[in-house]
PDB file of N, CA, C and O in Angstrom:
ATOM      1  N   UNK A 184       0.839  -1.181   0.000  1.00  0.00           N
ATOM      2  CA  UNK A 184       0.000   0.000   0.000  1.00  0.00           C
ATOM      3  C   UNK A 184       0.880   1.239   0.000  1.00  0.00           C
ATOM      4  O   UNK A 184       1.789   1.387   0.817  1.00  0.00           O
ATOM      5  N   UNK A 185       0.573   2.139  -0.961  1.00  0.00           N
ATOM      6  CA  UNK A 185       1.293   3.509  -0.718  1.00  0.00           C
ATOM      7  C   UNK A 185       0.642   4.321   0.365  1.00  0.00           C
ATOM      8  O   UNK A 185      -0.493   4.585   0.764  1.00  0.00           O
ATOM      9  N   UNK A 186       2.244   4.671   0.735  1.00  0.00           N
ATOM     10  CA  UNK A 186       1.840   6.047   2.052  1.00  0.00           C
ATOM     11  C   UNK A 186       2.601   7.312   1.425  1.00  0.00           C
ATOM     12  O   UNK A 186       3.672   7.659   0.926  1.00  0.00           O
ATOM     13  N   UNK A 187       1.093   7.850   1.857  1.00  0.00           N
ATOM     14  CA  UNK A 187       1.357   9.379   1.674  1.00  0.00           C
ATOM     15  C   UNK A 187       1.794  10.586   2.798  1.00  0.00           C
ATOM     16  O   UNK A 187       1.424  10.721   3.965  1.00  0.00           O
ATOM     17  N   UNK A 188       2.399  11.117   2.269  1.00  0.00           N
ATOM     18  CA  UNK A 188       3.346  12.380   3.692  1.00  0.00           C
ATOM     19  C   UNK A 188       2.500  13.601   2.760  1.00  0.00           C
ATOM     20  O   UNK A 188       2.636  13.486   1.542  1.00  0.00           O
ATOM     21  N   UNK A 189       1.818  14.518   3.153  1.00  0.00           N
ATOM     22  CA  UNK A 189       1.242  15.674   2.757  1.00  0.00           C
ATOM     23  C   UNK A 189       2.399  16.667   2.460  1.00  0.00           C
ATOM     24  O   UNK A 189       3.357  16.640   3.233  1.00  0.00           O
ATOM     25  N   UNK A 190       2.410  17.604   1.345  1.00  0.00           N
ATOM     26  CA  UNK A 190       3.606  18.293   1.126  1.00  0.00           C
ATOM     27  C   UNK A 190       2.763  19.662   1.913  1.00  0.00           C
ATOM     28  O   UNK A 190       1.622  19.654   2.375  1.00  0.00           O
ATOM     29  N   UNK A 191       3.581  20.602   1.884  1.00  0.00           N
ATOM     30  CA  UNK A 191       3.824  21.985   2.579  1.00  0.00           C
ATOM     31  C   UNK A 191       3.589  22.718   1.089  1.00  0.00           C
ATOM     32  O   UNK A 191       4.178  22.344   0.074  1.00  0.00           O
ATOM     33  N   UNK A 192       2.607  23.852   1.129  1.00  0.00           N
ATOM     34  CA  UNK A 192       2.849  24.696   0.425  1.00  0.00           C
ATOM     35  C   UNK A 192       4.168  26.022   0.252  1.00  0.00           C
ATOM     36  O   UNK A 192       4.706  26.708   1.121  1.00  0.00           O
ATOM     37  N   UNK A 193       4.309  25.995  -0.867  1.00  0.00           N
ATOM     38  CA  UNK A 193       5.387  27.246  -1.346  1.00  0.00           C
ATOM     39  C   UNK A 193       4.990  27.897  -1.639  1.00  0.00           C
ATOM     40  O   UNK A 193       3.806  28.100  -1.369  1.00  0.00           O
ATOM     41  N   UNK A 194       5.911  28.913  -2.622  1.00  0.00           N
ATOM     42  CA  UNK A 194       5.435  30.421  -3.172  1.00  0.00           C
ATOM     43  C   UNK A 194       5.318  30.395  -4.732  1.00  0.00           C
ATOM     44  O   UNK A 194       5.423  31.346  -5.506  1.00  0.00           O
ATOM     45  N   UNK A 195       5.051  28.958  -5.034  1.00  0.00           N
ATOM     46  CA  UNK A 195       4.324  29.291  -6.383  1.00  0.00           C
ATOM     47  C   UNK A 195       3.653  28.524  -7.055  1.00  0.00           C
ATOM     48  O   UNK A 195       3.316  27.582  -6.339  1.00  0.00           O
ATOM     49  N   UNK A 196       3.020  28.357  -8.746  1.00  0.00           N
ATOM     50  CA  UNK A 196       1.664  27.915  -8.315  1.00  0.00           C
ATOM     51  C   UNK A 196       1.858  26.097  -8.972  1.00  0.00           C
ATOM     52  O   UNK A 196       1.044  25.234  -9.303  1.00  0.00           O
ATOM     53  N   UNK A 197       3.501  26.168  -8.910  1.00  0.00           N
ATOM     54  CA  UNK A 197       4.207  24.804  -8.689  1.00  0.00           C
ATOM     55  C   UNK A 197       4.896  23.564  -7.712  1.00  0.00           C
ATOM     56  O   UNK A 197       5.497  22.503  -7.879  1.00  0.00           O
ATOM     57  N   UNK A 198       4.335  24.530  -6.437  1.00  0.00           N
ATOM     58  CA  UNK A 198       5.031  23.834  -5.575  1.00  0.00           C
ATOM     59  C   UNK A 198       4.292  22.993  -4.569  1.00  0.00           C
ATOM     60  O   UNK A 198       4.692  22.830  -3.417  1.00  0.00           O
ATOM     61  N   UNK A 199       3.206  22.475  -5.060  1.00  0.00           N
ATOM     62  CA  UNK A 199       2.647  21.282  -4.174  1.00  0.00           C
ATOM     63  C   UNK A 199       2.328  20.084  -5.372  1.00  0.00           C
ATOM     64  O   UNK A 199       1.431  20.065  -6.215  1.00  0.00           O
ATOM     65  N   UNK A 200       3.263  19.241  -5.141  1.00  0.00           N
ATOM     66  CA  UNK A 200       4.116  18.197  -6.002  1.00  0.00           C
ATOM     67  C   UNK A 200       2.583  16.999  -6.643  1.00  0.00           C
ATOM     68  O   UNK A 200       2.060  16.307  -5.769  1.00  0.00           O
ATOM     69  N   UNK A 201       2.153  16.909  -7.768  1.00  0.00           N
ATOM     70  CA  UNK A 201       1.608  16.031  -7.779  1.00  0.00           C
ATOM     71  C   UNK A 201       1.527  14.597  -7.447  1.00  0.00           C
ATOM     72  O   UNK A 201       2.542  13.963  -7.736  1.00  0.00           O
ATOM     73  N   UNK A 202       0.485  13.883  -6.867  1.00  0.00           N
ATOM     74  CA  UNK A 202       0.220  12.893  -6.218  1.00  0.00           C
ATOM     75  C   UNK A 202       0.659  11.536  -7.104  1.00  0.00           C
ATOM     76  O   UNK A 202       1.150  10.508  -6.638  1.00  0.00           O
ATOM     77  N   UNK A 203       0.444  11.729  -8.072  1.00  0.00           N
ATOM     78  CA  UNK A 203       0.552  10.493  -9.300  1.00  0.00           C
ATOM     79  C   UNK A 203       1.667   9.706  -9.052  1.00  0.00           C
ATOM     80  O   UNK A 203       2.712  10.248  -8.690  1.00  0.00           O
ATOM     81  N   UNK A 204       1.605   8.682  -9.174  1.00  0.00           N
ATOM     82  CA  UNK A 204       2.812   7.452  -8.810  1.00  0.00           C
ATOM     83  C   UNK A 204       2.529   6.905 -10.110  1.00  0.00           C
ATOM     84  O   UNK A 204       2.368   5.785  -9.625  1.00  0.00           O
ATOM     85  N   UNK A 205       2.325   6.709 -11.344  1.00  0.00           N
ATOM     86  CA  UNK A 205       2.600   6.357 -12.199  1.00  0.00           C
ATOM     87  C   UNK A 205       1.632   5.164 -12.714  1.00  0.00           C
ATOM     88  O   UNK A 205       1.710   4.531 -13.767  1.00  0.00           O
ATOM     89  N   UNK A 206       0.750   5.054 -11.719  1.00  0.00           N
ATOM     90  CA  UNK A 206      -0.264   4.022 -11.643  1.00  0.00           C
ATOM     91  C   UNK A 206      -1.745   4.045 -11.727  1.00  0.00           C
ATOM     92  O   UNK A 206      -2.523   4.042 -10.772  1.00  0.00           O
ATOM     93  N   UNK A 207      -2.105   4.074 -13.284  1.00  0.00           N
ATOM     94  CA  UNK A 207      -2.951   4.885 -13.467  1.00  0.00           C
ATOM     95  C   UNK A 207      -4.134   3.727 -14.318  1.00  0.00           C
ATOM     96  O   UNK A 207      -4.380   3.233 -15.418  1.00  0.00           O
ATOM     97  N   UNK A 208      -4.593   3.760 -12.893  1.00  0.00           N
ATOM     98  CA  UNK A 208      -6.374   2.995 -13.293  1.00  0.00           C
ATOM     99  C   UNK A 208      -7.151   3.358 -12.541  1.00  0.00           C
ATOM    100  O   UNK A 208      -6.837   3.606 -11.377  1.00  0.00           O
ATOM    101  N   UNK A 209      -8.461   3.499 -13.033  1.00  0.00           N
ATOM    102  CA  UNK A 209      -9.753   4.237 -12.002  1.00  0.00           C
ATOM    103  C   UNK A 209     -10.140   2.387 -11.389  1.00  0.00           C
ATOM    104  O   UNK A 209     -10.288   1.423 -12.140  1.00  0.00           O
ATOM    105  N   UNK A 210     -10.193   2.376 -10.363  1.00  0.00           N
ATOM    106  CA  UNK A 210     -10.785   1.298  -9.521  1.00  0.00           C
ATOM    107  C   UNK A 210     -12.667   1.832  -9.459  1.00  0.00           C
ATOM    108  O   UNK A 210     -13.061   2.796  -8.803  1.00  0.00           O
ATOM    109  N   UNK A 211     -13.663   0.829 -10.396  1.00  0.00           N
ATOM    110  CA  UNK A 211     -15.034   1.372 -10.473  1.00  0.00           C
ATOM    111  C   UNK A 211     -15.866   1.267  -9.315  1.00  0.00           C
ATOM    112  O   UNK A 211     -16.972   1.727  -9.031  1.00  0.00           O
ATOM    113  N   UNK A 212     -14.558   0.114  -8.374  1.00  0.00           N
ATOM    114  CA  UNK A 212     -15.991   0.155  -6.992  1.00  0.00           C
ATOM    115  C   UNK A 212     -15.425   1.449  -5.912  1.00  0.00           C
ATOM    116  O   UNK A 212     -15.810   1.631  -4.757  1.00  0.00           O
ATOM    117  N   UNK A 213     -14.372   2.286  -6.699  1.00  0.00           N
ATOM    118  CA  UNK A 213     -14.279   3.690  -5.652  1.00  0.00           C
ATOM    119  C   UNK A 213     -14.392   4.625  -6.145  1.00  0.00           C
ATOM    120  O   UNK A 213     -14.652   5.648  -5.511  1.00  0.00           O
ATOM    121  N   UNK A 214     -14.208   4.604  -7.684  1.00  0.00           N
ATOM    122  CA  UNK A 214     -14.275   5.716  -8.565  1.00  0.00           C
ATOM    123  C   UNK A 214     -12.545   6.562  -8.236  1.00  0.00           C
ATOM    124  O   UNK A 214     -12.178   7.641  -8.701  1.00  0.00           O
ATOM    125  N   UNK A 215     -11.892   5.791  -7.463  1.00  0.00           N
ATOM    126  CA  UNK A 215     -10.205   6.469  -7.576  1.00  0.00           C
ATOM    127  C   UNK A 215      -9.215   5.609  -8.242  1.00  0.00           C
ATOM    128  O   UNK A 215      -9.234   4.381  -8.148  1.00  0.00           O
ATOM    129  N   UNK A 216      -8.326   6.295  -8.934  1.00  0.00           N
ATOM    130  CA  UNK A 216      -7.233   5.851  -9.129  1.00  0.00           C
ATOM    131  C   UNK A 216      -6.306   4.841  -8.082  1.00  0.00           C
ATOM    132  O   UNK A 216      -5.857   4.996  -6.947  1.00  0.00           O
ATOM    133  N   UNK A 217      -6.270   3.830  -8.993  1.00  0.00           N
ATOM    134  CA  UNK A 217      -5.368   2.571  -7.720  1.00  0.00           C
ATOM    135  C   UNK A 217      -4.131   3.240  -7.144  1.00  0.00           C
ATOM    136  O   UNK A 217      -3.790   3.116  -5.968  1.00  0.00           O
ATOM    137  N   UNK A 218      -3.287   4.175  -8.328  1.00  0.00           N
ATOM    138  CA  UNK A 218      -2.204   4.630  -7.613  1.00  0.00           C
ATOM    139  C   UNK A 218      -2.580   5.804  -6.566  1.00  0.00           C
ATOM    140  O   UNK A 218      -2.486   5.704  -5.343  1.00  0.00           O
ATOM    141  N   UNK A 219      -3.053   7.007  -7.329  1.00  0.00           N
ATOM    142  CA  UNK A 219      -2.915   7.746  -6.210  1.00  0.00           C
ATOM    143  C   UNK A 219      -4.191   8.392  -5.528  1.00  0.00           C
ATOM    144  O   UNK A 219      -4.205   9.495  -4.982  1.00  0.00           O
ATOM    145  N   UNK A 220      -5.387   7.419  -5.665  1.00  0.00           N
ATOM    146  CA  UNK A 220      -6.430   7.637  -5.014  1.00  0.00           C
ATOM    147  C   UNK A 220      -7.228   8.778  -5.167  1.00  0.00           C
ATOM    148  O   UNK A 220      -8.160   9.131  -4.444  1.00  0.00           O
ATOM    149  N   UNK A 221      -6.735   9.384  -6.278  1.00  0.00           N
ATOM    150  CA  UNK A 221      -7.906  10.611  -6.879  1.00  0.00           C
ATOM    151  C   UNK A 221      -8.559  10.292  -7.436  1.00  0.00           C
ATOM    152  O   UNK A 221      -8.238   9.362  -8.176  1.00  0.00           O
ATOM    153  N   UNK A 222     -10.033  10.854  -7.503  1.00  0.00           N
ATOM    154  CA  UNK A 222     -11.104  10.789  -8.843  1.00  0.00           C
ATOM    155  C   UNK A 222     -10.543  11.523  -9.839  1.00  0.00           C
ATOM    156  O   UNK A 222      -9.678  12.398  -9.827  1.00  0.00           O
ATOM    157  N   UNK A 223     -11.553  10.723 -11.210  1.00  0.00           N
ATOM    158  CA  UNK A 223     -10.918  11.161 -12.231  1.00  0.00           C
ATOM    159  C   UNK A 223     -11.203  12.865 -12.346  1.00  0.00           C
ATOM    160  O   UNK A 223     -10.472  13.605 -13.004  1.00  0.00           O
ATOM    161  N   UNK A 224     -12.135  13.227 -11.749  1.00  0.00           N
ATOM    162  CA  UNK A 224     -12.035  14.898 -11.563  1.00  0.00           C
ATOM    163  C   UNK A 224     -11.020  15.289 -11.194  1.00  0.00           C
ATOM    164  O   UNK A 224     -10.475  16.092 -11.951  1.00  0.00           O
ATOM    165  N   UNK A 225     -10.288  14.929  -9.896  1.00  0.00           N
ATOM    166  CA  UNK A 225      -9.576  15.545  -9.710  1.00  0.00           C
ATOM    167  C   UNK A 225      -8.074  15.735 -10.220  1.00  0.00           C
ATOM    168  O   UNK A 225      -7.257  16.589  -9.876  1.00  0.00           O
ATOM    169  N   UNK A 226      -7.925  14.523 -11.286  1.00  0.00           N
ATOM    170  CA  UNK A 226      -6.705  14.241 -11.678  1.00  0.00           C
ATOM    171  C   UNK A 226      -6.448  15.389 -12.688  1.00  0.00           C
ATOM    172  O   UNK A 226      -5.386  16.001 -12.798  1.00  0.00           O
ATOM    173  N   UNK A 227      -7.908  15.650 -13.618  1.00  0.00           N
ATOM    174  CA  UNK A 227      -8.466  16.350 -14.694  1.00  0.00           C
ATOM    175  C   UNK A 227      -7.892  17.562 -14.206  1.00  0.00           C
ATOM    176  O   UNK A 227      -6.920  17.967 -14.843  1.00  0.00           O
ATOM    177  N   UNK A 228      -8.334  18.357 -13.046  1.00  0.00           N
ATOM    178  CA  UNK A 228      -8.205  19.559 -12.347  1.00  0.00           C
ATOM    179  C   UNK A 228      -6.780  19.778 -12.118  1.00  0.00           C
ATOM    180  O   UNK A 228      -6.220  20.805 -12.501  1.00  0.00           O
ATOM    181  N   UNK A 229      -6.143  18.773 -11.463  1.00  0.00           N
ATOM    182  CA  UNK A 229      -4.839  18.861 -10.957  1.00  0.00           C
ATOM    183  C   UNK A 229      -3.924  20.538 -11.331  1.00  0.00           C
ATOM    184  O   UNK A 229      -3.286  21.217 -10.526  1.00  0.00           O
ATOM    185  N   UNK A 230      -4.096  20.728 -12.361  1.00  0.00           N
ATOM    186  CA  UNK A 230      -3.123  21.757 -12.987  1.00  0.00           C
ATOM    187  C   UNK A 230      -3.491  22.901 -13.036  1.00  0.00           C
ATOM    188  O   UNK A 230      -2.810  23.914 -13.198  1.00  0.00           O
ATOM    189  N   UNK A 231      -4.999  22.750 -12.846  1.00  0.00           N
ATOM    190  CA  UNK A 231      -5.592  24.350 -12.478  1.00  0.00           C
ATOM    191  C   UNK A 231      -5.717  24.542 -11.427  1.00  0.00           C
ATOM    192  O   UNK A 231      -6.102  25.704 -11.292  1.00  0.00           O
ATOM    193  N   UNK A 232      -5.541  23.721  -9.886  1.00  0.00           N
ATOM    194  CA  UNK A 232      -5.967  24.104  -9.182  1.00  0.00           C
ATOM    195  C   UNK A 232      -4.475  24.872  -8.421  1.00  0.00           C
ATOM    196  O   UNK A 232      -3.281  24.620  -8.583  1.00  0.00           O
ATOM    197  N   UNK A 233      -5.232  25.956  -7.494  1.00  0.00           N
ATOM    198  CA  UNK A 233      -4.090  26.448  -6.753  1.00  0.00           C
ATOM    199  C   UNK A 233      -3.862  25.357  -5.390  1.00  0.00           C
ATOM    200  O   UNK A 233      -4.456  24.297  -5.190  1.00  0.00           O
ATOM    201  N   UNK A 234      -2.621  26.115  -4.412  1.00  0.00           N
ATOM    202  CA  UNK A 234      -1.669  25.446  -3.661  1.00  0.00           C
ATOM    203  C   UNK A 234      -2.691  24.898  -2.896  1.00  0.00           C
ATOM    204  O   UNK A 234      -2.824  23.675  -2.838  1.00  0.00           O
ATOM    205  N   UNK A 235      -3.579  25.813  -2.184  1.00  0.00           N
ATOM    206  CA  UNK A 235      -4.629  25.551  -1.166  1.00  0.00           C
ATOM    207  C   UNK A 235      -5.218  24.273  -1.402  1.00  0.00           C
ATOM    208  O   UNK A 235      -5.072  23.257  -0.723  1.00  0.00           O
ATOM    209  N   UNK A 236      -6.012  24.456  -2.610  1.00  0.00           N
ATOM    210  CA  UNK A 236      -6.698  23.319  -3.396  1.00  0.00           C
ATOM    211  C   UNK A 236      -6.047  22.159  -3.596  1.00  0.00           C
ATOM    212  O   UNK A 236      -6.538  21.032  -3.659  1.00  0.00           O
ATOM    213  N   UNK A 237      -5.053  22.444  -3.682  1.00  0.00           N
ATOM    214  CA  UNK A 237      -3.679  20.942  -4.041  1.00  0.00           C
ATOM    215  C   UNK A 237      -3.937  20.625  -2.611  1.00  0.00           C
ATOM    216  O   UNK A 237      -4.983  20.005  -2.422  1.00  0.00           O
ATOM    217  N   UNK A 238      -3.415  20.833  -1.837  1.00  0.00           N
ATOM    218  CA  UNK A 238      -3.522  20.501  -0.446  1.00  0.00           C
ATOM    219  C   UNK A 238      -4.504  19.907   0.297  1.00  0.00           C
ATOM    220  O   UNK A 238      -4.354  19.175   1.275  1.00  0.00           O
ATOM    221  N   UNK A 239      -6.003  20.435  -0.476  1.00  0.00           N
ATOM    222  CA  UNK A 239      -6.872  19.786   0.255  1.00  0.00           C
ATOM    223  C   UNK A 239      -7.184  18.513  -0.756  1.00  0.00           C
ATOM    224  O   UNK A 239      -7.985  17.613  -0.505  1.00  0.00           O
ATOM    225  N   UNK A 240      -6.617  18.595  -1.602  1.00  0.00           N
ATOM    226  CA  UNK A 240      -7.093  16.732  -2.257  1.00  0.00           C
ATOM    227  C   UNK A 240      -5.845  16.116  -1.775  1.00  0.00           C
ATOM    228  O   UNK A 240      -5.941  14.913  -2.020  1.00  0.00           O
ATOM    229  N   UNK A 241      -4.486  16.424  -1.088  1.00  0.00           N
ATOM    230  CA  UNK A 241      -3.509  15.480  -0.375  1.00  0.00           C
ATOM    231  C   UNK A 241      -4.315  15.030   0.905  1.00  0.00           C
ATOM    232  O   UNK A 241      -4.202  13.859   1.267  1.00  0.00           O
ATOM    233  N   UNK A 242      -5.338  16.129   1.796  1.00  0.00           N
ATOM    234  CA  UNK A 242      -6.015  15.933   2.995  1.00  0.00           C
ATOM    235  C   UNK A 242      -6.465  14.434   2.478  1.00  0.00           C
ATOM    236  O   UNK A 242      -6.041  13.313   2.760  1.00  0.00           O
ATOM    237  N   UNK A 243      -7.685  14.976   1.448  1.00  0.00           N
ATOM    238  CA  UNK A 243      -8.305  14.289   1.418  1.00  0.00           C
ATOM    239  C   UNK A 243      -7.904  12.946   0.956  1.00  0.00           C
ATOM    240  O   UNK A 243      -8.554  12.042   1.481  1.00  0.00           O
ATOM    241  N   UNK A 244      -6.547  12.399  -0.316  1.00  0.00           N
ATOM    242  CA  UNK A 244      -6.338  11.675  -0.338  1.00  0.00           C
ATOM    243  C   UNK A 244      -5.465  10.452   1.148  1.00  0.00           C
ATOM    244  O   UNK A 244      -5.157   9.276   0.953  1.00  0.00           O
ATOM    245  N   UNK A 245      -5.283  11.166   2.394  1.00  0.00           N
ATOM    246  CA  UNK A 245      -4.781  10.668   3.900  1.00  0.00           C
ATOM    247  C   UNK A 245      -5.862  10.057   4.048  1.00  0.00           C
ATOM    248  O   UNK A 245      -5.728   8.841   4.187  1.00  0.00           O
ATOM    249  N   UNK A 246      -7.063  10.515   4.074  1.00  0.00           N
ATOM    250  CA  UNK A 246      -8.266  10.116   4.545  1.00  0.00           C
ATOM    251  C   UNK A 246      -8.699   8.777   3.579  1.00  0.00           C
ATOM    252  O   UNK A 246      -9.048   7.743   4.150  1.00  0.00           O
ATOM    253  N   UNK A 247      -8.665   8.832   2.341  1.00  0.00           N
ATOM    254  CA  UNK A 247      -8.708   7.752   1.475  1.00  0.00           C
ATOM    255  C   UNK A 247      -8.013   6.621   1.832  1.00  0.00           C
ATOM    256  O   UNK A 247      -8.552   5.529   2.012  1.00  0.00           O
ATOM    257  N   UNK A 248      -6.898   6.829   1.935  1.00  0.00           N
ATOM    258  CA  UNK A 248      -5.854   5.890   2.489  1.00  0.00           C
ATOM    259  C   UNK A 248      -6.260   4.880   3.774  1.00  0.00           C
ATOM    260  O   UNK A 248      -6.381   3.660   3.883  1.00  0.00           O
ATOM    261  N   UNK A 249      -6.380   5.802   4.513  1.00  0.00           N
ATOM    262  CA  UNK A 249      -6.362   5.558   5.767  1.00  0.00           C
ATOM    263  C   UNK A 249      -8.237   4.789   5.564  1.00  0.00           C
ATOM    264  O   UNK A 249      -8.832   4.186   6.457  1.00  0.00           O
ATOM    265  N   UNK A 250      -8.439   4.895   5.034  1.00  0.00           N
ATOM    266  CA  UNK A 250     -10.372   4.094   5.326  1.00  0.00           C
ATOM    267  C   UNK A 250     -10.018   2.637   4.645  1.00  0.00           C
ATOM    268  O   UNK A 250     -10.477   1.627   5.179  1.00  0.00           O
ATOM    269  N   UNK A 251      -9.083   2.515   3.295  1.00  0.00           N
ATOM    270  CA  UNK A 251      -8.916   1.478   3.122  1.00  0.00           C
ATOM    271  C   UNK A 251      -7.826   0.834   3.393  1.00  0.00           C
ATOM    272  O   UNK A 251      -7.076   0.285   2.586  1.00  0.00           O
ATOM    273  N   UNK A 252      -7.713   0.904   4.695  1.00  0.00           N
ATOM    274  CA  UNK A 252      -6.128  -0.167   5.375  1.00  0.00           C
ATOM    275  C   UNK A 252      -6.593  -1.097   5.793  1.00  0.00           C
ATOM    276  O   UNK A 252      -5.885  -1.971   6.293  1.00  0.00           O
TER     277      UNK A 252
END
């Protein structure tokens, strides 16, 4: 199982590191990606969203994690 460490925001609108591990299938009984546990919305979004926003789909991907251990 991958573990995730939440990154720290910086000062620009590159510095909260995408989640992607290279492992890229939507699982249909969660609707997330096996690797890094995003919906496909949010993978879609990834690049528009700002630092804040990055941050809260790392929250939220801890919480993902952590329900299926």
């Amino acid at each position: 199982m991958l573990s995730f460490s939440t990154p720290q925001a910086g000062t620009g609108s590159d510095t909260v590191p995408s989640p992607c591990v290279s492992v890229c299938r939507i699982d249909p009984a969660t609707g997330w990606c096996v690797g890094c546990h995003r919906t496909i919305d949010e993978i879609g979004r990834w690049s528009a969203l700002d630092d804040r926003e990055k941050l809260a789909v790392w929250a939220e991907l801890k919480r993902r994690q952590a329900a299926h251990r």
